[in-house]
Amino acid sequence: MEVNNGASQTVLDTDNNNVLTAQGQLKTAQDNLAATILTAPANATVASINGKVGQSAGASGGSTSSSTTPFIVLIDTSASDINALVNEADIGNVHVGQPAQFTVEAYPSQTFRASVTSVDLIGQTSGNVVVYPVHLRVDQHSLNGTYLYPGMTATTTITTAERIGALLVSNAALSFPNTAVQAGAISRSTLFSAFSGSSTARGTQSNSNQRIVLELKNGKLVPVVITTGLTNGTNTEVLSGLQPGDQVVVRATGGSFSNLSGNQTSPGGNFTRPGIRSFGGGG
């Protein structure tokens, strides 16, 4: 009579191996199941899905797989950036931290805020002009619920210098003396004499900062030499030569001179330079 003392060691080893194999298969199945759930690494908005049901992640149409094609593209709309191109003539005035304003064609009546976060050191050529990429972060509070789509074109103005309480004169007043000369209202020699006889013009100030404006006194045009500072393209800072409330001529209408637009102290004259244009979603 033969007594069965249990399974042989060989059988036990085989069964143990089968258990380990099954456990490995279970783990693989669990991992595959978990891989069917895609979790975003951060809060974001789905911008595009490059695939269909049944395709492997990374597939680029049909059954062809492409590891360079993202299956799902996410965009963080809570932090948007502007990628601007600034002319080489202006880039020396642009620095990190400077405030900026921008508009987009979709909302032409609204102006939004941003600030410079970085300036690239390597330029690029655009239309035979060297430009430098400048990156700005959009102030989300300035959007007031407005949604900016990635890829929108933005017209950006960067404030590179600022004066608080500056004395401002209209740029029209700076160009008017030439108009008056052409109209025969004042001679060019009179302007030249005023400029050459000015103590400001003979001083240490650069002549490039010296301009002439015309005051209307007792019905006559009186040239005044002023020293100018910053400009924003519309108004120019006056460093000397005028006082708050002085009236300067900006135009002639109906054969008579108008001095209705006076030079006044302003709560701030901003000198701004434009950045060129490209709106992008931030990451």
JSON list of C-alpha atoms in Angstrom, two decimals, residues 180-182 185-194:
[
{"chain": "A", "resi": 180, "resn": "ALA", "atom": "CA", "xyz": [3.21, 130.07, -37.81]},
{"chain": "A", "resi": 181, "resn": "VAL", "atom": "CA", "xyz": [6.38, 130.74, -39.83]},
{"chain": "A", "resi": 182, "resn": "GLN", "atom": "CA", "xyz": [4.87, 129.18, -42.96]},
{"chain": "A", "resi": 185, "resn": "ALA", "atom": "CA", "xyz": [2.60, 135.11, -38.64]},
{"chain": "A", "resi": 186, "resn": "ILE", "atom": "CA", "xyz": [6.14, 135.23, -37.26]},
{"chain": "A", "resi": 187, "resn": "SER", "atom": "CA", "xyz": [9.57, 135.25, -38.86]},
{"chain": "A", "resi": 188, "resn": "ARG", "atom": "CA", "xyz": [12.08, 132.46, -38.57]},
{"chain": "A", "resi": 189, "resn": "SER", "atom": "CA", "xyz": [14.72, 135.00, -37.53]},
{"chain": "A", "resi": 190, "resn": "THR", "atom": "CA", "xyz": [12.56, 135.97, -34.56]},
{"chain": "A", "resi": 191, "resn": "LEU", "atom": "CA", "xyz": [12.46, 132.36, -33.45]},
{"chain": "A", "resi": 192, "resn": "PHE", "atom": "CA", "xyz": [16.20, 132.00, -33.97]},
{"chain": "A", "resi": 193, "resn": "SER", "atom": "CA", "xyz": [16.92, 135.16, -31.96]},
{"chain": "A", "resi": 194, "resn": "ALA", "atom": "CA", "xyz": [14.75, 133.93, -29.11]}
]
